[in-house]
């Protein structure tokens, strides 16, 4: 296996484990609430604290990866993530659950951006879209694995047994450390001593070092927030909305979840091809516009077939874009702050967008499904406007830390 494929495999595996861990919380939530005698709001804090950990971990591990190397820090982030997950199974009260989920979030937040930076630095520009899409599909694999494991482990061993699976990433971390070499582009920048000045200034400051860069950072943060807010709002509340508005049974809404997840996977793979063939801005423009239209029109879907097909279409466009964020964010920042930028921006979106279900629940309580879907459609319109404000990025041919094997074509 060549170096490029190794970066994809490592990143896919990391995101799969992360997606699996996050879904463990969803499947185990009712048992945790019952055992510790807490209310729904207190239980909901588990996910919120995990998201906060991801934001903090994204910043911390992003800075460390830019300074000390991608692979080394990638390994440590996975180890911390595994430790936090396994410790969750040992918690004796809800406060301990919060602490251990914060630890797991710290590790998970670092893993995403580092993996995306590795892929971005290994693959040529005209193939980064599809490579990024392969990595992003890993999260959906994690959802499927979590569902399968939960169906077997929860009845037999309870929710604690589910989190003991967290030792698996430890094995994976050592495999990654042994089989994957450091990013050649990062090593090249190190050898040329181009990191000294920027590191003294501070990596986070570099995200706002001038008006153009600051505007780009803010716009990308808005897009990432909308992506997470839309996904959480749809996946957490739509099954319940459909049960009420369409009279669907629980089993039918589960079938909807499978149909929507299938549409998401297909959308991610398609979006990667769009990015490579049409350019980043065109690909995001098409999918954002289609997402706004599909989400709003979906509120008028009727019948089982219409609901299932509509769910697949909504998933195709709304979450297909997830495949492009790693490549999109990485492309706007030089190697010495690339991981910091990717982790900080996307995990900021996770932390802020993670509160979307609260707002969606409020709208549902006071209005109806049409208004709720209109709100989600407006979010995608906001992301579309933010995308239009981003200036065309500098090609790697113009960047001093480029490598010879990279295709320098500017695809925007």
Coordinates of C-alpha atoms in Angstrom, one line a residue:
X1 CA 0.0 0.0 0.0
X2 CA 1.5 3.4 -1.0
X3 CA 1.7 6.4 1.3
X4 CA -1.4 8.1 -0.1
X5 CA -3.6 5.1 0.5
X6 CA -2.2 4.6 4.0
X7 CA -3.3 8.1 4.9
X8 CA -6.8 7.4 3.8
X9 CA -7.0 4.1 5.6
X10 CA -5.7 5.6 8.8
X11 CA -8.1 8.5 8.6
X12 CA -11.1 6.4 7.7
X13 CA -10.4 4.0 10.6
X14 CA -10.0 7.0 13.0
X15 CA -13.3 8.6 11.9
X16 CA -15.1 5.3 12.0
X17 CA -14.0 4.7 15.6
X18 CA -15.1 8.3 16.5
X19 CA -18.5 7.9 14.8
X20 CA -19.0 4.6 16.6
X21 CA -18.1 6.1 20.0
X22 CA -20.5 9.1 19.5
X23 CA -23.4 6.7 18.6
X24 CA -22.6 4.6 21.7
X25 CA -23.9 7.5 23.8
X26 CA -27.2 7.6 21.8
X27 CA -27.8 3.9 22.2
X28 CA -26.8 3.8 25.8
X29 CA -28.5 7.0 26.9
X30 CA -31.7 5.5 28.3
X31 CA -29.8 2.9 30.4
X32 CA -27.5 5.6 31.8
X33 CA -30.4 7.8 32.7
X34 CA -32.2 4.9 34.4
X35 CA -29.1 3.8 36.4
X36 CA -28.1 7.2 37.7
X37 CA -31.7 8.4 38.1
X38 CA -31.2 11.6 36.2
X39 CA -33.6 13.6 34.0
X40 CA -33.4 14.1 30.2
X41 CA -31.7 17.5 30.4
X42 CA -29.0 16.2 32.7
X43 CA -28.5 13.2 30.3
X44 CA -28.4 15.6 27.3
X45 CA -25.4 17.3 28.9
X46 CA -23.3 14.2 28.1
X47 CA -23.3 15.0 24.4
X48 CA -22.8 18.8 25.0
X49 CA -19.7 18.1 27.2
X50 CA -18.3 15.8 24.6
X51 CA -18.7 18.5 21.9
X52 CA -16.9 21.0 24.2
X53 CA -14.1 18.5 24.6
X54 CA -13.9 18.1 20.9
X55 CA -13.5 21.9 20.4
X56 CA -10.8 22.1 23.1
X57 CA -9.0 18.9 21.8
X58 CA -9.2 20.2 18.2
X59 CA -7.3 23.4 19.2
X60 CA -4.8 21.7 21.5
X61 CA -3.9 18.7 19.3
X62 CA -4.1 20.9 16.1
X63 CA -1.4 23.2 17.5
X64 CA 0.7 20.2 18.7
X65 CA 0.4 18.4 15.3
X66 CA 1.5 21.5 13.4
X67 CA 4.5 21.8 15.7
X68 CA 5.6 18.2 16.4
X69 CA 4.2 16.2 13.5
X70 CA 0.9 14.7 12.3
X71 CA 1.4 11.0 12.9
X72 CA 2.9 11.3 16.4
X73 CA 0.1 13.5 17.7
X74 CA -2.5 11.6 15.7
X75 CA -1.5 8.5 17.7
X76 CA -1.7 10.3 21.1
X77 CA -5.1 11.8 20.3
X78 CA -6.5 8.3 19.5
X79 CA -5.0 6.9 22.7
X80 CA -6.6 9.6 24.8
X81 CA -9.9 9.1 22.9
X82 CA -9.7 5.3 23.7
X83 CA -8.9 5.9 27.3
X84 CA -11.8 8.3 27.8
X85 CA -14.2 5.9 26.1
X86 CA -13.1 2.8 28.2
X87 CA -13.2 4.8 31.4
X88 CA -16.8 5.8 30.7
X89 CA -17.7 2.2 31.3
X90 CA -16.2 2.4 34.8
X91 CA -18.2 5.5 35.9
X92 CA -20.1 5.2 39.1
X93 CA -22.0 8.5 38.9
X94 CA -23.0 11.1 36.3
X95 CA -20.2 13.5 37.2
X96 CA -17.6 10.8 36.4
X97 CA -19.4 10.2 33.1
X98 CA -19.0 14.0 32.3
X99 CA -15.3 13.9 33.1
X100 CA -14.6 10.8 31.0
X101 CA -16.7 12.1 28.1
X102 CA -14.7 15.3 28.2
X103 CA -11.5 13.2 27.9
X104 CA -12.9 11.2 25.0
X105 CA -14.0 14.4 23.3
X106 CA -10.5 15.9 23.6
X107 CA -9.0 12.9 21.8
X108 CA -11.8 12.8 19.2
X109 CA -11.5 16.5 18.4
X110 CA -7.8 16.1 17.6
X111 CA -8.2 13.1 15.4
X112 CA -10.4 14.6 12.7
X113 CA -8.2 17.6 11.6
X114 CA -5.0 15.7 11.8
X115 CA -6.3 12.9 9.6
X116 CA -7.7 15.4 7.1
X117 CA -4.4 17.3 7.0
X118 CA -2.5 14.0 6.3
X119 CA -4.8 13.3 3.4
X120 CA -4.6 16.8 2.0
X121 CA -0.8 16.8 2.1
X122 CA -0.5 13.4 0.5
X123 CA -3.0 13.6 -2.4
X124 CA -2.8 15.8 -5.5
X125 CA -5.2 18.7 -5.8
X126 CA -7.4 17.1 -8.5
X127 CA -8.0 14.0 -6.3
X128 CA -8.4 15.6 -2.9
X129 CA -12.2 15.7 -3.1
X130 CA -12.7 12.0 -3.6
X131 CA -10.0 11.2 -1.0
X132 CA -11.7 13.4 1.5
X133 CA -15.0 11.8 0.7
X134 CA -13.6 8.3 1.4
X135 CA -12.5 9.5 4.8
X136 CA -15.8 11.1 5.6
X137 CA -17.8 8.0 4.9
X138 CA -16.0 6.4 7.8
X139 CA -18.3 8.3 10.2
X140 CA -21.3 6.5 8.7
X141 CA -19.5 3.2 9.0
X142 CA -19.1 4.0 12.7
X143 CA -22.9 4.5 13.0
X144 CA -23.6 1.1 11.4
X145 CA -21.0 -0.7 13.6
X146 CA -22.3 1.0 16.7
X147 CA -25.9 -0.1 15.8
X148 CA -24.7 -3.7 15.3
X149 CA -22.6 -3.9 18.4
X150 CA -25.3 -2.2 20.5
X151 CA -27.9 -4.8 19.5
X152 CA -25.7 -7.6 20.8
X153 CA -23.8 -6.0 23.7
X154 CA -26.5 -3.9 25.4
X155 CA -28.9 -6.8 26.1
X156 CA -26.1 -9.1 27.3
X157 CA -23.6 -6.8 29.1
X158 CA -25.4 -3.5 29.5
X159 CA -24.1 -0.1 28.6
X160 CA -20.8 -0.4 30.4
X161 CA -19.8 -3.3 28.2
X162 CA -20.4 -1.1 25.1
X163 CA -17.8 1.4 26.2
X164 CA -15.2 -1.2 27.1
X165 CA -15.0 -1.6 23.3
X166 CA -13.0 1.6 23.6
X167 CA -9.8 -0.4 24.1
X168 CA -9.9 -1.3 20.3
X169 CA -8.5 2.2 19.3
X170 CA -5.4 1.5 21.4
X171 CA -4.5 -1.3 19.1
X172 CA -5.2 0.8 16.1
X173 CA -3.0 3.6 17.5
X174 CA 0.1 1.4 17.6
X175 CA -0.6 0.1 14.1
X176 CA -0.8 3.7 12.8
X177 CA 2.4 4.7 14.6
X178 CA 4.2 1.7 13.1
X179 CA 2.9 1.7 9.6
X180 CA 2.5 5.4 8.7
X181 CA 5.4 7.9 8.2
X182 CA 5.3 11.6 8.8
X183 CA 3.8 13.9 6.2
X184 CA 6.5 14.7 3.6
X185 CA 5.1 18.2 3.2
X186 CA 5.3 18.9 6.9
X187 CA 8.9 17.5 7.0
X188 CA 9.8 19.7 4.1
X189 CA 8.6 22.8 5.9
X190 CA 10.5 21.8 9.0
X191 CA 13.7 21.3 7.1
X192 CA 13.4 24.7 5.6
X193 CA 12.9 26.3 9.0
X194 CA 9.7 28.1 7.9
X195 CA 7.8 27.5 11.1
X196 CA 9.9 29.5 13.6
X197 CA 8.3 32.9 13.1
X198 CA 4.7 31.7 12.8
X199 CA 5.0 29.5 15.8
X200 CA 6.3 32.4 17.9
X201 CA 3.3 34.4 16.9
X202 CA 0.9 31.6 17.8
X203 CA -1.0 29.3 15.5
X204 CA -4.5 30.5 16.5
X205 CA -3.5 34.1 15.8
X206 CA -2.5 33.1 12.3
X207 CA -6.1 32.2 11.5
X208 CA -6.9 36.0 11.9
X209 CA -3.5 37.5 10.8
X210 CA -5.1 39.8 8.2
X211 CA -8.6 40.8 7.1
X212 CA -8.7 38.4 4.2
X213 CA -7.6 35.4 6.3
X214 CA -9.9 36.4 9.2
X215 CA -12.9 36.7 6.8
X216 CA -12.1 33.3 5.4
X217 CA -11.9 31.8 8.9
X218 CA -15.2 33.2 9.9
X219 CA -17.0 32.2 6.7
X220 CA -15.6 28.6 7.0
X221 CA -16.7 28.5 10.7
X222 CA -20.2 29.5 9.7
X223 CA -20.3 26.8 7.0
X224 CA -19.1 24.2 9.5
X225 CA -21.7 25.2 12.1
X226 CA -24.5 25.0 9.6
X227 CA -23.3 21.6 8.4
X228 CA -23.4 20.2 12.0
X229 CA -26.6 22.1 13.0
X230 CA -28.4 20.8 9.9
X231 CA -27.3 17.2 10.4
X232 CA -28.1 17.2 14.2
X233 CA -31.5 18.9 13.6
X234 CA -32.5 16.4 10.9
X235 CA -31.2 13.2 12.4
X236 CA -32.3 13.7 16.0
X237 CA -35.8 15.2 15.4
X238 CA -37.0 14.1 12.0
X239 CA -37.9 10.5 13.0
X240 CA -40.1 11.9 15.8
X241 CA -41.6 14.5 13.5
X242 CA -42.4 11.9 10.9
X243 CA -44.0 9.7 13.5
X244 CA -46.3 12.5 14.5
X245 CA -47.0 14.1 11.0
X246 CA -47.2 10.9 9.0
X247 CA -48.2 8.4 11.7
X248 CA -45.2 6.3 11.1
X249 CA -44.3 3.5 13.5
X250 CA -41.0 3.2 15.3
X251 CA -39.9 0.5 12.9
X252 CA -40.8 2.6 9.9
X253 CA -38.9 5.6 11.3
X254 CA -35.9 3.2 11.7
X255 CA -36.2 2.3 8.1
X256 CA -36.2 6.0 7.3
X257 CA -32.9 6.3 9.2
X258 CA -31.3 3.6 7.1
X259 CA -32.6 5.2 3.9
X260 CA -31.3 8.6 4.9
X261 CA -27.9 7.2 5.9
X262 CA -27.7 5.4 2.6
X263 CA -28.4 8.7 0.8
X264 CA -25.7 10.4 2.9
X265 CA -23.0 7.9 2.0
X266 CA -23.9 8.1 -1.7
X267 CA -23.9 11.9 -1.4
X268 CA -20.5 12.0 0.1
X269 CA -19.0 9.9 -2.6
X270 CA -20.7 12.0 -5.3
X271 CA -19.6 15.2 -3.7
X272 CA -16.0 14.2 -3.8
X273 CA -16.3 13.7 -7.5
X274 CA -18.0 17.0 -7.9
X275 CA -15.2 18.8 -6.0
X276 CA -12.5 17.3 -8.2
X277 CA -14.3 17.8 -11.5
X278 CA -16.2 21.1 -10.9
X279 CA -14.1 22.8 -8.3
X280 CA -14.8 23.4 -4.6
X281 CA -17.0 26.5 -4.8
X282 CA -19.3 25.1 -7.5
X283 CA -19.6 21.8 -5.7
X284 CA -20.6 23.5 -2.4
X285 CA -22.9 25.9 -4.2
X286 CA -24.8 23.2 -5.9
X287 CA -25.2 21.1 -2.8
X288 CA -26.1 24.0 -0.5
X289 CA -28.8 25.3 -2.9
X290 CA -30.1 21.8 -3.4
X291 CA -30.1 21.1 0.4
X292 CA -32.2 24.2 1.1
X293 CA -34.7 23.2 -1.5
X294 CA -34.8 19.6 -0.6
X295 CA -35.2 20.2 3.2
X296 CA -38.1 22.7 2.7
X297 CA -39.9 20.6 0.1
X298 CA -39.6 17.5 2.3
X299 CA -42.1 19.0 4.8
X300 CA -44.7 18.3 2.1
X301 CA -43.8 14.7 1.5
X302 CA -46.6 12.2 2.0
X303 CA -46.8 8.4 2.1
X304 CA -44.2 5.8 3.0
X305 CA -42.5 5.9 -0.4
X306 CA -42.4 9.7 -0.5
X307 CA -41.0 9.9 3.0
X308 CA -38.3 7.2 2.4
X309 CA -37.2 8.6 -1.0
X310 CA -37.3 12.2 0.3
X311 CA -35.2 11.2 3.3
X312 CA -32.6 9.7 1.0
X313 CA -32.5 12.9 -1.2
X314 CA -32.3 15.2 1.9
X315 CA -29.5 13.0 3.3
X316 CA -27.7 12.9 -0.1
X317 CA -27.4 16.7 -0.4
X318 CA -27.4 17.9 3.3
X319 CA -24.7 15.5 4.5
X320 CA -23.0 14.8 1.2
X321 CA -21.2 18.1 1.8
X322 CA -19.6 16.7 4.9
X323 CA -17.1 15.0 2.7
X324 CA -15.6 18.2 1.5
X325 CA -14.9 20.2 4.7
X326 CA -11.6 18.6 5.4
X327 CA -10.2 19.4 2.0
X328 CA -11.9 22.8 1.9
X329 CA -10.5 24.1 5.2
X330 CA -7.1 22.5 4.6
X331 CA -6.7 24.1 1.2
X332 CA -6.9 27.7 2.6
X333 CA -4.1 27.4 5.2
X334 CA -0.4 26.7 4.8
X335 CA 1.2 23.6 6.3
X336 CA 2.4 25.2 9.6
X337 CA -1.2 26.0 10.7
X338 CA -3.2 23.5 8.6
X339 CA -4.1 21.1 11.3
X340 CA -4.8 23.9 13.8
X341 CA -7.2 25.5 11.3
X342 CA -9.0 22.4 10.4
X343 CA -9.5 21.2 13.9
X344 CA -10.4 24.6 15.3
X345 CA -12.9 25.6 12.6
X346 CA -14.7 22.3 12.3
X347 CA -14.9 21.6 16.0
X348 CA -16.2 25.1 16.6
X349 CA -18.9 24.1 14.2
X350 CA -19.5 21.0 16.2
X351 CA -19.7 22.8 19.5
X352 CA -22.0 25.5 18.3
X353 CA -24.0 23.4 15.8
X354 CA -24.5 20.8 18.5
X355 CA -27.1 23.0 20.2
X356 CA -29.3 23.0 17.0
X357 CA -31.5 20.2 18.4
X358 CA -32.5 22.4 21.3
X359 CA -33.7 25.2 18.9
X360 CA -35.4 22.7 16.6
X361 CA -37.2 21.3 19.6
X362 CA -38.4 24.7 20.6
X363 CA -39.6 25.5 17.1
X364 CA -41.5 22.2 17.0
X365 CA -43.1 22.8 20.3
X366 CA -44.5 26.2 19.3
X367 CA -45.0 25.8 15.6
X368 CA -45.1 22.9 13.1
X369 CA -42.9 20.8 10.8
X370 CA -43.1 23.2 7.9
X371 CA -41.7 26.1 9.9
X372 CA -39.0 23.8 11.3
X373 CA -37.9 22.7 7.9
X374 CA -38.0 26.3 6.7
X375 CA -35.6 27.2 9.5
X376 CA -33.2 24.4 8.4
X377 CA -33.5 25.6 4.8
X378 CA -32.6 29.1 5.9
X379 CA -29.5 27.7 7.6
X380 CA -28.3 26.3 4.3
X381 CA -28.9 29.6 2.5
X382 CA -26.8 31.4 5.2
X383 CA -24.0 28.9 4.5
X384 CA -24.4 29.5 0.8
X385 CA -23.9 33.3 1.3
X386 CA -20.9 32.6 3.6
X387 CA -19.3 30.4 0.9
X388 CA -19.7 33.2 -1.7
X389 CA -17.7 35.6 0.5
X390 CA -14.7 33.4 0.5
X391 CA -12.0 34.5 -1.9
X392 CA -10.3 32.1 -4.3
X393 CA -7.5 30.4 -2.5
X394 CA -3.9 30.5 -3.5
X395 CA -2.6 27.5 -5.4
X396 CA 0.1 25.4 -3.9
X397 CA 2.4 26.4 -6.8
X398 CA 2.4 29.9 -5.2
X399 CA 2.9 28.5 -1.6
X400 CA 6.5 28.1 -0.5
X401 CA 5.9 24.8 1.3
X402 CA 4.6 22.9 -1.7
X403 CA 5.9 19.5 -2.8
X404 CA 6.9 18.5 -6.3
X405 CA 4.4 15.6 -6.6
X406 CA 1.3 17.8 -5.8
X407 CA -0.8 18.8 -8.7
X408 CA -0.8 22.6 -8.6
X409 CA -4.0 23.2 -10.5
X410 CA -6.3 25.6 -8.7
X411 CA -9.6 23.9 -8.8
X412 CA -11.8 26.7 -7.6

